[in-house]
PDB file of C-alpha atoms in Angstrom:
ATOM      1  CA  MET V1429      29.687 -50.430 -19.368  1.00 61.00           C
ATOM      2  CA  SER V1430      30.369 -46.859 -18.274  1.00 72.00           C
ATOM      3  CA  SER V1431      29.236 -45.532 -21.656  1.00 79.00           C
ATOM      4  CA  ILE V1432      25.828 -47.228 -21.267  1.00 80.00           C
ATOM      5  CA  GLN V1433      25.516 -45.663 -17.834  1.00 80.00           C
ATOM      6  CA  ASP V1434      26.436 -42.241 -19.238  1.00 75.00           C
ATOM      7  CA  LEU V1435      23.796 -42.638 -21.934  1.00 76.00           C
ATOM      8  CA  THR V1436      20.977 -43.691 -19.615  1.00 80.00           C
ATOM      9  CA  GLU V1437      21.840 -41.430 -16.703  1.00 85.00           C
ATOM     10  CA  GLY V1438      22.268 -38.303 -18.822  1.00 84.00           C
ATOM     11  CA  ARG V1439      24.271 -36.220 -16.398  1.00 87.00           C
ATOM     12  CA  ILE V1440      24.386 -32.452 -16.912  1.00 89.00           C
ATOM     13  CA  ASP V1441      26.381 -29.813 -15.080  1.00 90.00           C
ATOM     14  CA  PHE V1442      25.150 -27.412 -12.405  1.00 92.00           C
ATOM     15  CA  ALA V1443      24.576 -24.483 -14.760  1.00 91.00           C
ATOM     16  CA  GLY V1444      22.629 -26.845 -17.002  1.00 91.00           C
ATOM     17  CA  GLN V1445      20.469 -27.922 -14.078  1.00 93.00           C
ATOM     18  CA  VAL V1446      19.565 -24.310 -13.308  1.00 93.00           C
ATOM     19  CA  MET V1447      18.753 -23.796 -16.984  1.00 93.00           C
ATOM     20  CA  VAL V1448      16.541 -26.920 -17.122  1.00 93.00           C
ATOM     21  CA  ASP V1449      14.721 -25.794 -14.001  1.00 94.00           C
ATOM     22  CA  ASN V1450      14.026 -22.353 -15.450  1.00 95.00           C
ATOM     23  CA  ILE V1451      13.064 -23.650 -18.904  1.00 95.00           C
ATOM     24  CA  SER V1452      10.637 -26.237 -17.567  1.00 95.00           C
ATOM     25  CA  ARG V1453       9.013 -23.834 -15.116  1.00 95.00           C
ATOM     26  CA  VAL V1454       8.498 -21.041 -17.652  1.00 96.00           C
ATOM     27  CA  ALA V1455       7.476 -23.391 -20.474  1.00 96.00           C
ATOM     28  CA  LEU V1456       4.888 -25.187 -18.342  1.00 96.00           C
ATOM     29  CA  ILE V1457       3.306 -22.010 -16.990  1.00 97.00           C
ATOM     30  CA  VAL V1458       3.186 -20.357 -20.424  1.00 97.00           C
ATOM     31  CA  SER V1459       1.899 -23.438 -22.239  1.00 97.00           C
ATOM     32  CA  THR V1460      -0.796 -24.008 -19.605  1.00 96.00           C
ATOM     33  CA  PHE V1461      -1.962 -20.446 -20.049  1.00 97.00           C
ATOM     34  CA  ILE V1462      -1.890 -20.683 -23.865  1.00 97.00           C
ATOM     35  CA  ALA V1463      -3.700 -24.038 -23.752  1.00 96.00           C
ATOM     36  CA  PHE V1464      -6.506 -22.514 -21.716  1.00 96.00           C
ATOM     37  CA  CYS V1465      -6.772 -19.533 -24.061  1.00 96.00           C
ATOM     38  CA  ILE V1466      -6.829 -21.745 -27.188  1.00 96.00           C
ATOM     39  CA  GLY V1467      -9.533 -24.000 -25.775  1.00 95.00           C
ATOM     40  CA  PHE V1468     -11.616 -21.119 -24.489  1.00 95.00           C
ATOM     41  CA  GLY V1469     -11.266 -19.218 -27.765  1.00 95.00           C
ATOM     42  CA  LEU V1470     -12.129 -22.172 -29.986  1.00 94.00           C
ATOM     43  CA  GLN V1471     -14.669 -23.509 -27.443  1.00 93.00           C
ATOM     44  CA  ASP V1472     -13.047 -26.912 -27.837  1.00 93.00           C
ATOM     45  CA  ILE V1473     -11.600 -28.733 -24.845  1.00 94.00           C
ATOM     46  CA  ARG V1474      -9.731 -31.128 -27.135  1.00 94.00           C
ATOM     47  CA  ALA V1475      -7.648 -28.254 -28.464  1.00 95.00           C
ATOM     48  CA  THR V1476      -6.552 -27.481 -24.906  1.00 96.00           C
ATOM     49  CA  PHE V1477      -5.325 -30.961 -24.177  1.00 96.00           C
ATOM     50  CA  ALA V1478      -3.854 -31.468 -27.642  1.00 97.00           C
ATOM     51  CA  PHE V1479      -1.815 -28.309 -27.160  1.00 97.00           C
ATOM     52  CA  MET V1480      -0.728 -29.459 -23.706  1.00 96.00           C
ATOM     53  CA  ALA V1481       0.312 -32.838 -25.099  1.00 97.00           C
ATOM     54  CA  VAL V1482       2.406 -31.234 -27.820  1.00 97.00           C
ATOM     55  CA  ALA V1483       3.938 -28.820 -25.304  1.00 96.00           C
ATOM     56  CA  ILE V1484       4.835 -31.647 -22.922  1.00 96.00           C
ATOM     57  CA  VAL V1485       6.478 -33.703 -25.677  1.00 96.00           C
ATOM     58  CA  GLY V1486       8.400 -30.634 -26.847  1.00 96.00           C
ATOM     59  CA  LEU V1487       9.525 -29.792 -23.330  1.00 95.00           C
ATOM     60  CA  ALA V1488      10.638 -33.373 -22.722  1.00 94.00           C
ATOM     61  CA  ALA V1489      12.668 -33.284 -25.928  1.00 94.00           C
ATOM     62  CA  VAL V1490      14.411 -30.075 -24.862  1.00 93.00           C
ATOM     63  CA  VAL V1491      14.939 -30.824 -21.198  1.00 92.00           C
ATOM     64  CA  LEU V1492      15.444 -34.549 -20.728  1.00 91.00           C
ATOM     65  CA  PRO V1493      18.404 -35.581 -22.942  1.00 90.00           C
ATOM     66  CA  PRO V1494      21.850 -34.335 -21.858  1.00 89.00           C
ATOM     67  CA  TRP V1495      22.242 -31.880 -24.722  1.00 90.00           C
ATOM     68  CA  PRO V1496      25.656 -30.195 -25.125  1.00 90.00           C
ATOM     69  CA  MET V1497      23.866 -26.906 -24.320  1.00 89.00           C
ATOM     70  CA  LEU V1498      23.381 -28.205 -20.756  1.00 89.00           C
ATOM     71  CA  ASN V1499      27.001 -29.273 -20.368  1.00 89.00           C
ATOM     72  CA  GLN V1500      28.846 -26.065 -21.216  1.00 90.00           C
ATOM     73  CA  ASN V1501      30.108 -25.388 -17.706  1.00 88.00           C
ATOM     74  CA  PRO V1502      31.682 -28.601 -16.437  1.00 87.00           C
ATOM     75  CA  VAL V1503      32.901 -28.505 -12.857  1.00 87.00           C
ATOM     76  CA  LYS V1504      36.604 -27.665 -12.706  1.00 89.00           C
ATOM     77  CA  TRP V1505      38.034 -29.720  -9.900  1.00 89.00           C
ATOM     78  CA  LEU V1506      41.151 -28.525  -8.177  1.00 89.00           C
ATOM     79  CA  PRO V1507      44.239 -30.488  -9.140  1.00 90.00           C
ATOM     80  CA  VAL V1508      45.184 -33.261  -6.789  1.00 87.00           C
ATOM     81  CA  LYS V1509      47.896 -32.122  -4.370  1.00 84.00           C
ATOM     82  CA  HIS V1510      50.148 -34.129  -2.059  1.00 76.00           C
ATOM     83  CA  LYS V1511      48.836 -37.436  -3.145  1.00 65.00           C
ATOM     84  CA  GLY V1512      50.840 -39.238  -0.508  1.00 61.00           C
ATOM     85  CA  SER V1513      49.987 -36.969   2.484  1.00 56.00           C
ATOM     86  CA  VAL V1514      46.251 -37.743   2.375  1.00 54.00           C
ATOM     87  CA  GLU V1515      46.909 -41.421   2.745  1.00 55.00           C
ATOM     88  CA  LYS V1516      49.239 -40.776   5.637  1.00 53.00           C
ATOM     89  CA  LYS V1517      46.601 -38.774   7.565  1.00 52.00           C
ATOM     90  CA  LEU V1518      44.040 -41.539   7.163  1.00 54.00           C
TER      91      LEU V1518
ATOM     92  CA  MET K 457      18.154 -32.429 -11.909  1.00 74.00           C
ATOM     93  CA  HIS K 458      21.525 -34.013 -12.651  1.00 82.00           C
ATOM     94  CA  SER K 459      20.148 -37.185 -14.256  1.00 89.00           C
ATOM     95  CA  ILE K 460      17.312 -37.944 -16.674  1.00 90.00           C
ATOM     96  CA  LEU K 461      15.198 -39.568 -13.963  1.00 91.00           C
ATOM     97  CA  SER K 462      15.474 -36.631 -11.618  1.00 92.00           C
ATOM     98  CA  ARG K 463      14.612 -34.253 -14.463  1.00 93.00           C
ATOM     99  CA  ILE K 464      11.522 -36.348 -15.295  1.00 93.00           C
ATOM    100  CA  ASN K 465      10.580 -36.287 -11.625  1.00 94.00           C
ATOM    101  CA  ASN K 466      11.043 -32.560 -11.282  1.00 93.00           C
ATOM    102  CA  ALA K 467       9.279 -31.550 -14.501  1.00 93.00           C
ATOM    103  CA  SER K 468       6.335 -33.929 -14.005  1.00 95.00           C
ATOM    104  CA  ALA K 469       5.839 -32.699 -10.432  1.00 95.00           C
ATOM    105  CA  PHE K 470       5.425 -29.166 -11.673  1.00 96.00           C
ATOM    106  CA  LEU K 471       3.386 -30.410 -14.649  1.00 96.00           C
ATOM    107  CA  SER K 472       0.843 -31.926 -12.261  1.00 96.00           C
ATOM    108  CA  SER K 473       0.498 -28.580 -10.480  1.00 96.00           C
ATOM    109  CA  CYS K 474      -0.045 -26.842 -13.820  1.00 96.00           C
ATOM    110  CA  MET K 475      -2.603 -29.460 -14.850  1.00 96.00           C
ATOM    111  CA  MET K 476      -4.539 -28.972 -11.624  1.00 96.00           C
ATOM    112  CA  ALA K 477      -4.584 -25.232 -12.230  1.00 96.00           C
ATOM    113  CA  LEU K 478      -5.710 -25.780 -15.828  1.00 96.00           C
ATOM    114  CA  LEU K 479      -8.521 -28.134 -14.793  1.00 96.00           C
ATOM    115  CA  LEU K 480      -9.629 -25.713 -12.086  1.00 96.00           C
ATOM    116  CA  ALA K 481      -9.680 -22.874 -14.616  1.00 96.00           C
ATOM    117  CA  ILE K 482     -11.718 -24.983 -17.056  1.00 95.00           C
ATOM    118  CA  SER K 483     -14.249 -25.922 -14.392  1.00 95.00           C
ATOM    119  CA  LEU K 484     -14.547 -22.305 -13.242  1.00 95.00           C
ATOM    120  CA  SER K 485     -15.067 -21.136 -16.833  1.00 94.00           C
ATOM    121  CA  SER K 486     -18.417 -22.977 -16.812  1.00 92.00           C
ATOM    122  CA  PHE K 487     -19.689 -20.385 -14.374  1.00 92.00           C
ATOM    123  CA  ILE K 488     -18.965 -17.606 -16.870  1.00 91.00           C
ATOM    124  CA  LEU K 489     -20.515 -19.432 -19.816  1.00 89.00           C
ATOM    125  CA  THR K 490     -23.994 -19.686 -18.324  1.00 88.00           C
ATOM    126  CA  GLU K 491     -27.038 -19.579 -20.532  1.00 86.00           C
ATOM    127  CA  SER K 492     -30.699 -19.898 -19.714  1.00 87.00           C
ATOM    128  CA  PRO K 493     -32.461 -21.356 -22.743  1.00 89.00           C
ATOM    129  CA  THR K 494     -36.213 -21.284 -22.942  1.00 86.00           C
ATOM    130  CA  GLY K 495     -38.556 -23.915 -24.198  1.00 90.00           C
ATOM    131  CA  GLN K 496     -42.195 -24.819 -24.185  1.00 92.00           C
ATOM    132  CA  VAL K 497     -43.908 -27.708 -22.471  1.00 93.00           C
ATOM    133  CA  ALA K 498     -47.446 -28.373 -23.634  1.00 93.00           C
ATOM    134  CA  ILE K 499     -49.562 -31.195 -22.298  1.00 93.00           C
ATOM    135  CA  SER K 500     -51.883 -32.474 -24.997  1.00 92.00           C
ATOM    136  CA  SER K 501     -53.788 -35.066 -22.990  1.00 92.00           C
ATOM    137  CA  ILE K 502     -53.832 -36.846 -19.666  1.00 92.00           C
ATOM    138  CA  LYS K 503     -55.641 -40.042 -18.909  1.00 92.00           C
ATOM    139  CA  VAL K 504     -55.789 -41.771 -15.555  1.00 92.00           C
ATOM    140  CA  VAL K 505     -56.503 -45.452 -15.804  1.00 92.00           C
ATOM    141  CA  SER K 506     -57.167 -47.864 -12.983  1.00 89.00           C
ATOM    142  CA  SER K 507     -55.167 -51.042 -13.332  1.00 86.00           C
ATOM    143  CA  HIS K 508     -53.814 -53.855 -11.264  1.00 82.00           C
ATOM    144  CA  ALA K 509     -50.756 -53.053  -9.237  1.00 72.00           C
ATOM    145  CA  ARG K 510     -47.564 -54.815 -10.098  1.00 74.00           C
ATOM    146  CA  ARG K 511     -46.797 -57.678  -7.745  1.00 76.00           C
ATOM    147  CA  TYR K 512     -50.091 -57.298  -5.897  1.00 76.00           C
ATOM    148  CA  SER K 513     -52.658 -58.287  -8.467  1.00 75.00           C
ATOM    149  CA  SER K 514     -55.550 -57.946  -6.001  1.00 78.00           C
ATOM    150  CA  LYS K 515     -54.783 -54.251  -5.435  1.00 81.00           C
ATOM    151  CA  LYS K 516     -55.805 -51.442  -7.719  1.00 84.00           C
ATOM    152  CA  GLN K 517     -53.364 -48.796  -8.844  1.00 87.00           C
ATOM    153  CA  ASP K 518     -53.999 -45.638 -10.868  1.00 89.00           C
ATOM    154  CA  LEU K 519     -51.654 -45.028 -13.762  1.00 90.00           C
ATOM    155  CA  ALA K 520     -51.442 -41.670 -15.493  1.00 92.00           C
ATOM    156  CA  PHE K 521     -50.734 -41.471 -19.219  1.00 93.00           C
ATOM    157  CA  VAL K 522     -49.471 -38.054 -20.178  1.00 93.00           C
ATOM    158  CA  HIS K 523     -49.068 -36.987 -23.800  1.00 94.00           C
ATOM    159  CA  PHE K 524     -46.972 -33.894 -24.295  1.00 94.00           C
ATOM    160  CA  ASN K 525     -45.122 -31.707 -26.782  1.00 93.00           C
ATOM    161  CA  LEU K 526     -41.691 -30.365 -26.031  1.00 93.00           C
ATOM    162  CA  THR K 527     -39.849 -27.684 -27.950  1.00 93.00           C
ATOM    163  CA  ALA K 528     -36.600 -26.309 -26.638  1.00 93.00           C
ATOM    164  CA  ASP K 529     -33.416 -25.031 -28.212  1.00 92.00           C
ATOM    165  CA  LEU K 530     -30.693 -26.165 -25.862  1.00 93.00           C
ATOM    166  CA  THR K 531     -27.745 -25.612 -28.226  1.00 92.00           C
ATOM    167  CA  PRO K 532     -26.470 -22.609 -26.188  1.00 92.00           C
ATOM    168  CA  LEU K 533     -25.795 -25.008 -23.309  1.00 92.00           C
ATOM    169  CA  PHE K 534     -23.095 -26.742 -25.319  1.00 93.00           C
ATOM    170  CA  HIS K 535     -19.874 -24.926 -24.567  1.00 92.00           C
ATOM    171  CA  TRP K 536     -16.331 -26.318 -24.420  1.00 93.00           C
ATOM    172  CA  ASN K 537     -16.844 -27.915 -21.025  1.00 93.00           C
ATOM    173  CA  THR K 538     -20.192 -29.591 -21.752  1.00 93.00           C
ATOM    174  CA  LYS K 539     -19.933 -33.322 -22.193  1.00 94.00           C
ATOM    175  CA  GLN K 540     -23.629 -34.070 -22.450  1.00 94.00           C
ATOM    176  CA  LEU K 541     -27.024 -32.971 -21.243  1.00 94.00           C
ATOM    177  CA  PHE K 542     -29.493 -34.980 -19.270  1.00 95.00           C
ATOM    178  CA  LEU K 543     -32.997 -33.740 -20.017  1.00 95.00           C
ATOM    179  CA  TYR K 544     -36.019 -34.792 -18.044  1.00 95.00           C
ATOM    180  CA  LEU K 545     -39.675 -33.930 -17.719  1.00 95.00           C
ATOM    181  CA  GLU K 546     -40.815 -33.736 -14.165  1.00 94.00           C
ATOM    182  CA  ALA K 547     -44.386 -33.739 -12.856  1.00 93.00           C
ATOM    183  CA  GLU K 548     -44.750 -31.758  -9.649  1.00 93.00           C
ATOM    184  CA  TYR K 549     -47.922 -32.108  -7.643  1.00 91.00           C
ATOM    185  CA  GLU K 550     -49.247 -32.537  -4.159  1.00 91.00           C
ATOM    186  CA  ASN K 551     -51.113 -35.797  -3.652  1.00 86.00           C
ATOM    187  CA  SER K 552     -54.264 -36.380  -1.610  1.00 85.00           C
ATOM    188  CA  LYS K 553     -52.212 -36.864   1.549  1.00 86.00           C
ATOM    189  CA  GLY K 554     -50.504 -33.508   1.161  1.00 86.00           C
ATOM    190  CA  VAL K 555     -47.160 -34.935   0.106  1.00 88.00           C
ATOM    191  CA  LYS K 556     -45.265 -32.905  -2.469  1.00 91.00           C
ATOM    192  CA  ASN K 557     -44.181 -35.214  -5.242  1.00 92.00           C
ATOM    193  CA  GLU K 558     -41.695 -34.748  -8.050  1.00 93.00           C
ATOM    194  CA  VAL K 559     -41.879 -37.548 -10.567  1.00 94.00           C
ATOM    195  CA  VAL K 560     -39.655 -37.938 -13.591  1.00 95.00           C
ATOM    196  CA  ILE K 561     -41.861 -39.199 -16.392  1.00 94.00           C
ATOM    197  CA  TRP K 562     -39.600 -38.832 -19.413  1.00 95.00           C
ATOM    198  CA  ASP K 563     -35.906 -38.316 -20.023  1.00 94.00           C
ATOM    199  CA  ARG K 564     -33.336 -38.048 -22.751  1.00 94.00           C
ATOM    200  CA  ILE K 565     -29.559 -37.845 -22.962  1.00 96.00           C
ATOM    201  CA  VAL K 566     -28.290 -35.285 -25.475  1.00 95.00           C
ATOM    202  CA  ARG K 567     -24.713 -36.006 -26.442  1.00 94.00           C
ATOM    203  CA  ARG K 568     -24.149 -33.649 -29.352  1.00 92.00           C
ATOM    204  CA  LYS K 569     -24.850 -30.018 -30.023  1.00 91.00           C
ATOM    205  CA  GLU K 570     -26.583 -31.008 -33.285  1.00 91.00           C
ATOM    206  CA  ASP K 571     -29.169 -32.987 -31.293  1.00 91.00           C
ATOM    207  CA  ALA K 572     -29.835 -30.211 -28.789  1.00 91.00           C
ATOM    208  CA  ASN K 573     -32.690 -28.604 -30.670  1.00 92.00           C
ATOM    209  CA  ILE K 574     -35.458 -30.575 -29.036  1.00 91.00           C
ATOM    210  CA  LYS K 575     -38.757 -31.191 -30.765  1.00 93.00           C
ATOM    211  CA  PHE K 576     -40.547 -34.082 -29.179  1.00 94.00           C
ATOM    212  CA  ALA K 577     -44.116 -35.239 -29.090  1.00 94.00           C
ATOM    213  CA  GLY K 578     -44.992 -38.374 -27.188  1.00 93.00           C
ATOM    214  CA  LYS K 579     -46.007 -39.859 -23.902  1.00 92.00           C
ATOM    215  CA  ASN K 580     -44.373 -40.576 -20.603  1.00 92.00           C
ATOM    216  CA  SER K 581     -41.767 -43.306 -20.838  1.00 92.00           C
ATOM    217  CA  TYR K 582     -41.790 -44.126 -17.150  1.00 93.00           C
ATOM    218  CA  MET K 583     -44.796 -45.392 -15.250  1.00 90.00           C
ATOM    219  CA  PHE K 584     -46.523 -42.460 -13.607  1.00 91.00           C
ATOM    220  CA  ARG K 585     -48.336 -43.517 -10.468  1.00 88.00           C
ATOM    221  CA  ASP K 586     -48.833 -42.258  -6.967  1.00 87.00           C
ATOM    222  CA  ILE K 587     -47.740 -44.052  -3.842  1.00 85.00           C
ATOM    223  CA  SER K 588     -51.239 -43.554  -2.373  1.00 85.00           C
ATOM    224  CA  THR K 589     -52.397 -45.678  -5.366  1.00 84.00           C
ATOM    225  CA  THR K 590     -54.761 -43.000  -6.657  1.00 86.00           C
ATOM    226  CA  PHE K 591     -54.652 -39.551  -8.221  1.00 88.00           C
ATOM    227  CA  LYS K 592     -58.111 -38.788  -6.847  1.00 86.00           C
ATOM    228  CA  ASN K 593     -58.075 -35.542  -4.817  1.00 85.00           C
ATOM    229  CA  SER K 594     -54.523 -34.821  -5.932  1.00 86.00           C
ATOM    230  CA  ALA K 595     -53.791 -31.181  -6.587  1.00 88.00           C
ATOM    231  CA  SER K 596     -53.131 -30.098 -10.168  1.00 90.00           C
ATOM    232  CA  ALA K 597     -49.689 -30.811 -11.492  1.00 91.00           C
ATOM    233  CA  ASN K 598     -47.011 -28.657 -13.047  1.00 93.00           C
ATOM    234  CA  TYR K 599     -44.875 -30.229 -15.721  1.00 94.00           C
ATOM    235  CA  THR K 600     -41.357 -28.908 -15.946  1.00 94.00           C
ATOM    236  CA  LEU K 601     -38.607 -29.628 -18.451  1.00 94.00           C
ATOM    237  CA  LYS K 602     -35.339 -29.686 -16.535  1.00 94.00           C
ATOM    238  CA  TYR K 603     -31.775 -30.416 -17.483  1.00 94.00           C
ATOM    239  CA  ASN K 604     -28.455 -31.351 -15.980  1.00 94.00           C
ATOM    240  CA  ILE K 605     -25.312 -30.137 -17.670  1.00 94.00           C
ATOM    241  CA  MET K 606     -22.655 -32.809 -17.316  1.00 95.00           C
ATOM    242  CA  PRO K 607     -19.260 -31.182 -17.736  1.00 95.00           C
ATOM    243  CA  TYR K 608     -15.935 -32.704 -18.707  1.00 94.00           C
ATOM    244  CA  VAL K 609     -14.394 -31.056 -15.650  1.00 94.00           C
ATOM    245  CA  GLY K 610     -16.253 -29.556 -12.737  1.00 93.00           C
ATOM    246  CA  LEU K 611     -19.649 -29.551 -11.147  1.00 93.00           C
ATOM    247  CA  LEU K 612     -22.938 -30.933 -12.390  1.00 94.00           C
ATOM    248  CA  THR K 613     -25.315 -28.013 -12.806  1.00 93.00           C
ATOM    249  CA  TYR K 614     -29.095 -28.049 -12.793  1.00 93.00           C
ATOM    250  CA  GLY K 615     -31.405 -25.893 -14.823  1.00 92.00           C
ATOM    251  CA  GLU K 616     -34.946 -25.455 -15.972  1.00 92.00           C
ATOM    252  CA  ALA K 617     -35.776 -25.103 -19.648  1.00 91.00           C
ATOM    253  CA  GLY K 618     -39.532 -24.789 -19.642  1.00 89.00           C
ATOM    254  CA  LYS K 619     -42.707 -25.171 -17.695  1.00 90.00           C
ATOM    255  CA  THR K 620     -46.380 -25.622 -18.409  1.00 90.00           C
ATOM    256  CA  THR K 621     -48.079 -22.234 -18.382  1.00 88.00           C
ATOM    257  CA  GLU K 622     -50.795 -23.368 -15.993  1.00 88.00           C
ATOM    258  CA  GLU K 623     -51.330 -26.241 -13.616  1.00 88.00           C
ATOM    259  CA  ILE K 624     -53.089 -29.220 -15.128  1.00 88.00           C
ATOM    260  CA  ALA K 625     -55.575 -31.231 -13.120  1.00 89.00           C
ATOM    261  CA  PHE K 626     -55.692 -35.003 -13.128  1.00 90.00           C
ATOM    262  CA  PRO K 627     -58.881 -36.213 -14.828  1.00 90.00           C
ATOM    263  CA  ALA K 628     -61.245 -38.728 -13.273  1.00 88.00           C
ATOM    264  CA  THR K 629     -60.103 -42.329 -13.278  1.00 87.00           C
ATOM    265  CA  GLN K 630     -61.156 -44.461 -16.230  1.00 86.00           C
ATOM    266  CA  SER K 631     -61.583 -48.154 -15.840  1.00 83.00           C
ATOM    267  CA  ARG K 632     -59.909 -48.902 -19.189  1.00 76.00           C
ATOM    268  CA  LEU K 633     -57.789 -47.039 -21.657  1.00 72.00           C
TER     269      LEU K 633
END
């Protein structure tokens, strides 16, 4: 059950989240600009949207799945101390 | 950004902003790619025939039959943001009551660049009549070939591709064609 949840949720670590944010922002801005230039150069609006479609699929493939690249800095939790004392305070 | 759904949400939100910018840029590019093609409009004959008005068979109504030649090369108007052209021939005249009229008497939709080199000879496809029921005492008319550029993205733009070189008077009414 937990493995299915891991697969569908696709958690990544904090450094990975920053990386995804940067990749998607830069890739979208650059591909939008290139798409406009291709369409304007070829005088073909289909080329623009075909390029955008390919770019979106490529970006989704890079950014959406929890690739190992995005999980290189797992959070290191502090070790549990005084297991009993916490319960006493509560 | 921690889960797939939040990454989809985040990336698609920014994607929609980029798409809006792209569409805006495409629509603005139409203003750079302006052309003003020229064409000729020649009227070969005009007849004005008195006939019975539609619906009111006791009334008389003048109908004008205009034969014309059009030549225009509108291929420059097809750029990346042109979906199709709407071409129309407009008669502009002032009728006997001093009302300025603009009547569309012929039109054509041009969908492809290959069809944009217009050579047409024929007559008006829409009934050409005046609301005062007669063309008598009407001023002479100008016939103008106009177009609308319908873009994929952006604003509909109007243009004029040709005009008759001189105003053409309406002839006297005939009783039959």
